[in-house]
mmCIF file of C-alpha atoms in Angstrom:
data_model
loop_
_atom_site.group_PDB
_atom_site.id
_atom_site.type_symbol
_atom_site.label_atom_id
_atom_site.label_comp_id
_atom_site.label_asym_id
_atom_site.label_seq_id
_atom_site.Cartn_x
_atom_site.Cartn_y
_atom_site.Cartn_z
ATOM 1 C CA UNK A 893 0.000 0.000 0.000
ATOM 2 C CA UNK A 894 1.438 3.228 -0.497
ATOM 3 C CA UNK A 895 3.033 5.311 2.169
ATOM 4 C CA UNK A 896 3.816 8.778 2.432
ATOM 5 C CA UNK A 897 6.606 10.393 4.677
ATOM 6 C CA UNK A 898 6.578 13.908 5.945
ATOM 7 C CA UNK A 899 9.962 15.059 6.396
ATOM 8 C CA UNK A 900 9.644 15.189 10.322
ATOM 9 C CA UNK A 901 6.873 15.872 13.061
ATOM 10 C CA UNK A 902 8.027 19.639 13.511
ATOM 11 C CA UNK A 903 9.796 22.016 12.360
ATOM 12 C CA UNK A 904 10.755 25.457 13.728
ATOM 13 C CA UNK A 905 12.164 28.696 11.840
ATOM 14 C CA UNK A 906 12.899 31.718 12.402
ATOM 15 C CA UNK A 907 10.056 34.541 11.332
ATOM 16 C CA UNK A 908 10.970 36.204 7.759
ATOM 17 C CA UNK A 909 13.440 32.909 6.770
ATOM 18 C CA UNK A 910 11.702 30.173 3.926
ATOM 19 C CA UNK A 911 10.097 27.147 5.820
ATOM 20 C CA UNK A 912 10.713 24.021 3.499
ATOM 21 C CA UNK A 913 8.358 20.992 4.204
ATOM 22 C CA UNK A 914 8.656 17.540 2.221
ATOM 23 C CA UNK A 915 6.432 15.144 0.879
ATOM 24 C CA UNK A 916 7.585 11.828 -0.086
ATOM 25 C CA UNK A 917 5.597 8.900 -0.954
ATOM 26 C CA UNK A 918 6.337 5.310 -2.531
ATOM 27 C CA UNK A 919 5.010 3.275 -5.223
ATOM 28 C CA UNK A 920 2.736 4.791 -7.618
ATOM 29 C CA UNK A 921 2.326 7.973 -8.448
ATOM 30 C CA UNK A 922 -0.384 9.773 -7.733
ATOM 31 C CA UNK A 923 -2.825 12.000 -10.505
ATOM 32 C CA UNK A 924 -2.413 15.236 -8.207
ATOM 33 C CA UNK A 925 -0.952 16.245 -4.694
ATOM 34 C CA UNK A 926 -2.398 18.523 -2.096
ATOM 35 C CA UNK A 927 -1.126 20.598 0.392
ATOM 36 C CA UNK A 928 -3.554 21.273 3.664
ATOM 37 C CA UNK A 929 -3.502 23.156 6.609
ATOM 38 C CA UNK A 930 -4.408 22.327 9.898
ATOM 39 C CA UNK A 931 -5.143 24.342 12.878
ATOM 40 C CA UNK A 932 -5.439 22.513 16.338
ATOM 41 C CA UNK A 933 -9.386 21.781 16.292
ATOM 42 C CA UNK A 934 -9.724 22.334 13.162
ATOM 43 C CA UNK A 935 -10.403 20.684 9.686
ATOM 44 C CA UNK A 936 -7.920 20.383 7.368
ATOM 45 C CA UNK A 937 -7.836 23.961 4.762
ATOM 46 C CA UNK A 938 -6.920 23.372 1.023
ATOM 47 C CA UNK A 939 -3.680 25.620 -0.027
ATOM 48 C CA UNK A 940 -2.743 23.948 -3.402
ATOM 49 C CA UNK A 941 -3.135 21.430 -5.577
ATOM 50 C CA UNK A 942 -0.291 20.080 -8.170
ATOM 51 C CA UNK A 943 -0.562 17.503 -10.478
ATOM 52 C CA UNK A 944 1.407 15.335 -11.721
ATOM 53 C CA UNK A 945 2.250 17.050 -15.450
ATOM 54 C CA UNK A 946 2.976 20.006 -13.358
ATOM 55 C CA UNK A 947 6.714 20.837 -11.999
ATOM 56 C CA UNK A 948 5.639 23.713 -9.889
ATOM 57 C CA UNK A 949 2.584 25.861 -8.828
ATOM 58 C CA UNK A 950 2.413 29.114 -6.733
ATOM 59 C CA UNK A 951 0.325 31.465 -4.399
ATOM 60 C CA UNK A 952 1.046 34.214 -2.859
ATOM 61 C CA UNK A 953 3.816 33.245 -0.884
ATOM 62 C CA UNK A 954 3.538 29.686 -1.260
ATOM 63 C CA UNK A 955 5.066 27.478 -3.370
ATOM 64 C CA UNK A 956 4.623 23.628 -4.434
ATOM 65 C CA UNK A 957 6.660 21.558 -6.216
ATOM 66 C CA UNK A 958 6.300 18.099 -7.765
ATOM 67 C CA UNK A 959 9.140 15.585 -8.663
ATOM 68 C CA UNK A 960 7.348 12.276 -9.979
ATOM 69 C CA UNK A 961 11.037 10.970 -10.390
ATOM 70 C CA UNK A 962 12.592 11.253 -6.861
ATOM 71 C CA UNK A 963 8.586 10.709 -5.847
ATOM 72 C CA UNK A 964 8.882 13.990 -3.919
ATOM 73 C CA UNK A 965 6.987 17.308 -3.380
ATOM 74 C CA UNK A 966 8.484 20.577 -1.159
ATOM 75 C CA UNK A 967 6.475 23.023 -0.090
ATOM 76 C CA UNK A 968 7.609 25.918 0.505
ATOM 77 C CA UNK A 969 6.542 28.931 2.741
ATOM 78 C CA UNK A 970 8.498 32.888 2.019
ATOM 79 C CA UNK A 971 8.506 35.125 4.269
ATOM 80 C CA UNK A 972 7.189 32.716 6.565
ATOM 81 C CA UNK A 973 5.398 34.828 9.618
ATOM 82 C CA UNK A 974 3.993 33.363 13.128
ATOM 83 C CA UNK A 975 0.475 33.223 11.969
ATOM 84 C CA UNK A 976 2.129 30.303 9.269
ATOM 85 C CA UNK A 977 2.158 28.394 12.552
ATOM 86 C CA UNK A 978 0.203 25.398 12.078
ATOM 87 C CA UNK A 979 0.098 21.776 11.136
ATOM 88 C CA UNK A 980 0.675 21.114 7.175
ATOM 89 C CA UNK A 981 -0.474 18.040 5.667
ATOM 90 C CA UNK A 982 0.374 16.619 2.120
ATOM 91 C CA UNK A 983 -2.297 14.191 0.658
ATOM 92 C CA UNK A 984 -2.033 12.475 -2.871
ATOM 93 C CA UNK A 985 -5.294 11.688 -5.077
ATOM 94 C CA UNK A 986 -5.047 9.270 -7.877
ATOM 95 C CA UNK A 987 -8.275 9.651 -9.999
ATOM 96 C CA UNK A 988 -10.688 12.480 -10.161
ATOM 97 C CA UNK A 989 -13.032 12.947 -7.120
ATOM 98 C CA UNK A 990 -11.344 9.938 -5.621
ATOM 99 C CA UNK A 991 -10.258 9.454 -1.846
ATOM 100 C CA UNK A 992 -7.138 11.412 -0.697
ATOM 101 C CA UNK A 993 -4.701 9.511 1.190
ATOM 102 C CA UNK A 994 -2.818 11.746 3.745
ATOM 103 C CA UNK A 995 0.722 11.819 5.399
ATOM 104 C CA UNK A 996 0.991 12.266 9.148
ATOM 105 C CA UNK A 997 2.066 16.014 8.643
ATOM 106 C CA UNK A 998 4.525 18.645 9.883
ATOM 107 C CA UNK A 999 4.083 21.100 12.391
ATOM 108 C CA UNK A 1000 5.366 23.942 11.547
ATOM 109 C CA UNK A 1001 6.537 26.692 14.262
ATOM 110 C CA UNK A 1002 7.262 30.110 13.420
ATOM 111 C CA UNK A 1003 9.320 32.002 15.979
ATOM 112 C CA UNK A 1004 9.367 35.810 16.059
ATOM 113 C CA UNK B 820 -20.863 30.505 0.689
ATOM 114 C CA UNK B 821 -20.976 28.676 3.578
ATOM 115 C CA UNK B 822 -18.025 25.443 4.092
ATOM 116 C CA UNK B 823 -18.524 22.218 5.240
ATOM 117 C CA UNK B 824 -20.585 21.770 8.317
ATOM 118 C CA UNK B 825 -20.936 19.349 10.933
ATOM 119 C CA UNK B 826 -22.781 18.499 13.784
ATOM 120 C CA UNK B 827 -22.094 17.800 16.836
ATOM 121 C CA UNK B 828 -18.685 19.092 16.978
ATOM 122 C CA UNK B 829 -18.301 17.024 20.382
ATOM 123 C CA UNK B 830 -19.886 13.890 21.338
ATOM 124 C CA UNK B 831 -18.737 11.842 24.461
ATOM 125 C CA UNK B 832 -20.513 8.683 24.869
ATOM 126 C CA UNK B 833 -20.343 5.238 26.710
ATOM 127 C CA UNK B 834 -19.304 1.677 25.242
ATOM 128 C CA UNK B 835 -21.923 0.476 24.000
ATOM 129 C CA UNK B 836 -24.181 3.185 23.121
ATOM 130 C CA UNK B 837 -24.964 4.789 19.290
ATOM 131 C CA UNK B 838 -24.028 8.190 18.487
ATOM 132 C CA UNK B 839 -24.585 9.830 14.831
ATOM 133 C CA UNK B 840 -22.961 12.568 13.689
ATOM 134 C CA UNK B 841 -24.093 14.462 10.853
ATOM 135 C CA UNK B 842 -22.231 16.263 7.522
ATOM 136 C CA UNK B 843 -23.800 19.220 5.446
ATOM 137 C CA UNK B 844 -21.398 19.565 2.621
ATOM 138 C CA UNK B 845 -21.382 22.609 0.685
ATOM 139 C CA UNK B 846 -24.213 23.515 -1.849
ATOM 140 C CA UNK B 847 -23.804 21.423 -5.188
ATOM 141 C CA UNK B 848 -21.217 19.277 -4.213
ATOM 142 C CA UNK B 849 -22.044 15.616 -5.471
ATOM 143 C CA UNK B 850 -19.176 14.143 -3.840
ATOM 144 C CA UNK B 851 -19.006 13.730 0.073
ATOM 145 C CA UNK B 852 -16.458 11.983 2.171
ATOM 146 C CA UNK B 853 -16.257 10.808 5.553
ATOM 147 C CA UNK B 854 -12.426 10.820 7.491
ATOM 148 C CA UNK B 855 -11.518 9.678 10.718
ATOM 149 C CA UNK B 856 -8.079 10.513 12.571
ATOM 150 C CA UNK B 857 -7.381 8.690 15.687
ATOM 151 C CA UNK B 858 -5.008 9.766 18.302
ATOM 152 C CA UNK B 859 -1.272 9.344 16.946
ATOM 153 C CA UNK B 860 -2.139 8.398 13.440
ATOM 154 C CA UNK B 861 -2.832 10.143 10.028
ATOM 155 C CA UNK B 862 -6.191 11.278 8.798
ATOM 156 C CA UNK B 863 -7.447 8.219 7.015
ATOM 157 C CA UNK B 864 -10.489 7.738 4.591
ATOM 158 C CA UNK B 865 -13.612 6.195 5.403
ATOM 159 C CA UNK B 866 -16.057 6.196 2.476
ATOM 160 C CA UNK B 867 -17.522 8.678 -0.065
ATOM 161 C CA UNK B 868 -20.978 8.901 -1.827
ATOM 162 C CA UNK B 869 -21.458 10.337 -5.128
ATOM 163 C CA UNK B 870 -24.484 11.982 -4.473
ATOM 164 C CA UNK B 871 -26.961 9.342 -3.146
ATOM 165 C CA UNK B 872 -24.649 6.222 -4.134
ATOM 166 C CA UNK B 873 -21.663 4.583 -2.011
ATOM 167 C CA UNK B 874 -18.813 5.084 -4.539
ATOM 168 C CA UNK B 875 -15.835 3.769 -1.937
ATOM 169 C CA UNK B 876 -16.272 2.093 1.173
ATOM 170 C CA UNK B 877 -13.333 0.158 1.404
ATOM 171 C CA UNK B 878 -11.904 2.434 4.422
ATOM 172 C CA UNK B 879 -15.629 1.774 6.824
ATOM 173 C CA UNK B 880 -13.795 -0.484 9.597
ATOM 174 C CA UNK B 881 -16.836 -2.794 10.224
ATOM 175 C CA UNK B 882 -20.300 -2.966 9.898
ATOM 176 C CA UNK B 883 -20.729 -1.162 13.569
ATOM 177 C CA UNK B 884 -20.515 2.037 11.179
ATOM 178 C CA UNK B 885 -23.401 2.856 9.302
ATOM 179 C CA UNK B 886 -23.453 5.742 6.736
ATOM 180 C CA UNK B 887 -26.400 7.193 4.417
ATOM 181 C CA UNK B 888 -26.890 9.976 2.581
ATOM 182 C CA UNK B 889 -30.632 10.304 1.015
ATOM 183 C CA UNK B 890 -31.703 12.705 -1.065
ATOM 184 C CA UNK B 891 -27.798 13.398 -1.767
ATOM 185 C CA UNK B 892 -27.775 16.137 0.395
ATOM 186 C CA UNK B 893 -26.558 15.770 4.349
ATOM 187 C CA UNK B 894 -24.798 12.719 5.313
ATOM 188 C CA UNK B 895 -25.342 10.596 8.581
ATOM 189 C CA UNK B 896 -22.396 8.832 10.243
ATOM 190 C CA UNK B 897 -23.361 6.026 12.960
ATOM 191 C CA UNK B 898 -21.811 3.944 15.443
ATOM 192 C CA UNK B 899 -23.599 1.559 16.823
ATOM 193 C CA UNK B 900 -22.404 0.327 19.027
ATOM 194 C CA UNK B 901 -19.549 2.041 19.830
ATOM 195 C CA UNK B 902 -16.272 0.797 21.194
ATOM 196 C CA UNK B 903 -13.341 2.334 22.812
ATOM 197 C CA UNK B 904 -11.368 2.359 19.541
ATOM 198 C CA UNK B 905 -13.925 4.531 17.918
ATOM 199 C CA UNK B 906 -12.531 7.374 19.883
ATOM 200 C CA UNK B 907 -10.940 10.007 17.663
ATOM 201 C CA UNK B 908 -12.243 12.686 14.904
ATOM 202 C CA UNK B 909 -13.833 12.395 12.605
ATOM 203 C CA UNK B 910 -14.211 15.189 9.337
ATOM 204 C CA UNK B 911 -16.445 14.971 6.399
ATOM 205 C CA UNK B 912 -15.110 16.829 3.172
ATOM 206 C CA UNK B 913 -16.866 17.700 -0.116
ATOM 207 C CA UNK B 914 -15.680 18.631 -3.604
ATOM 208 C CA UNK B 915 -17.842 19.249 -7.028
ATOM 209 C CA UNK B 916 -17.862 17.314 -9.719
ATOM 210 C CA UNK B 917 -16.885 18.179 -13.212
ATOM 211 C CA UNK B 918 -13.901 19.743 -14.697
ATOM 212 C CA UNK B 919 -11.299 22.240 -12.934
ATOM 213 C CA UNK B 920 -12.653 21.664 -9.147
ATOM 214 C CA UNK B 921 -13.329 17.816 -9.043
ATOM 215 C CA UNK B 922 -9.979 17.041 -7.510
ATOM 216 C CA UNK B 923 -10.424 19.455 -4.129
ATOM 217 C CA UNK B 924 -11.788 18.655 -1.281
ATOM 218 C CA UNK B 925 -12.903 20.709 1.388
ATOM 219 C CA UNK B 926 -13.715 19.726 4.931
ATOM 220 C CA UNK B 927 -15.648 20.640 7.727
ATOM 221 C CA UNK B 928 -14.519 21.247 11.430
ATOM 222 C CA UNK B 929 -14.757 17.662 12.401
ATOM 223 C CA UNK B 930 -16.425 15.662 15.131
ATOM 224 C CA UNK B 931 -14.460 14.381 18.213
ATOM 225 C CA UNK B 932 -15.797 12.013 19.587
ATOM 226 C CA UNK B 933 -15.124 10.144 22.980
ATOM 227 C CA UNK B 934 -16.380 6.639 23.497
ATOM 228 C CA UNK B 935 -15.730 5.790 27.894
#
């Protein structure tokens, strides 16, 4: 079954440097990745989606990239502030409208 | 327009007992999903309708979970009856279907609930 690996439970950075986040997963590719959000009790909140004839995809300060051949997306955060405090999850679709399988995520801490 | 909603957003309950929860996805969204994240583990996939139809259940643990969605509006979530490794939260998402937005999924606040 395929597995996905976010590249550790937490990270913390300093306010104003790039936070980097990583997504990798085995097996089969999947159609399109997500990136998500998560505040403590909260649902999960959609930032991007890539897919998998894309390389990268931006917004705002956000960036996404998508390497089918090392079976790896980064995320990236600029400029990264406290309020990008939170927990980021990556989740991988692999047919339209399907289910979304999710990593375990990344929390990311943002220190002034 | 208004997101995902569910309801109760807590529920604590004894072994034993039923509890349903209920999802309102967002207006015109065919496709609804049920989650379920349990303490320590990833947010993992439970079943989604396409409209009124079960498309995927292969995530529903057992048959002590019960879902239905008539009319292909709001969707009902039961336990019955519920065991101590129900515990844990559980989020309902929504996405349209169609080109451009069938591959996002939004979800609501999630229910967490607490089986003693």
């Amino acid at each position: 079954s395929q597995k996905i690996e976010q590249n550790s439970e937490a990270l913390n950075i300093q306010e104003g440097k790039t936070a980097t986040l990583t997504c990798n997963y085995t097996n089969y590719s999947p159609a399109y990745l997500q990136w998500y959000r998560q505040d403590p009790g909260r649902g999960p909140v959609f930032l991007l989606l890539i897919r998998e004839n894309e390389k990268e995809k931006r917004k705002e300060r956000l960036k996404v990239t998508f390497d089918t051949t090392l079976k790896q997306s980064l995320f990236h955060i600029t400029a990264s502030q406290p309020a990008d405090s939170a927990t980021y999850l990556c989740a991988l679709g692999y047919s339209s409208a399907s289910k979304i399988i999710f990593g375990s995520g990344t929390r990311l801490s943002i220190r002034p | 327009e208004a997101g995902v909603t569910q309801f109760p957003s807590h529920s604590v309950i004894e072994k034993g007992q039923t509890v349903t929860l209920r999802c309102d996805p967002i207006s015109g969204h065919d496709n609804l999903y049920w989650y379920r994240r349990v303490m320590g583990k990833e947010i993992k996939f439970l079943l989604h309708f396409v409209k009124e139809s079960k498309q995927d259940e292969s995530g529903m643990p057992n048959n002590r979970f019960l879902a239905e969605r008539t009319g292909g509006t709001y969707s009902t979530l039961k336990v019955q009856p519920a065991e101590l490794e129900d515990s844990g939260v559980y989020f309902c998402a929504s996405c349209s279907s169609g080109t451009g937005g069938a591959d996002t999924q939004y979800f609501g606040p999630g229910t967490r609930l607490t089986v003693l």
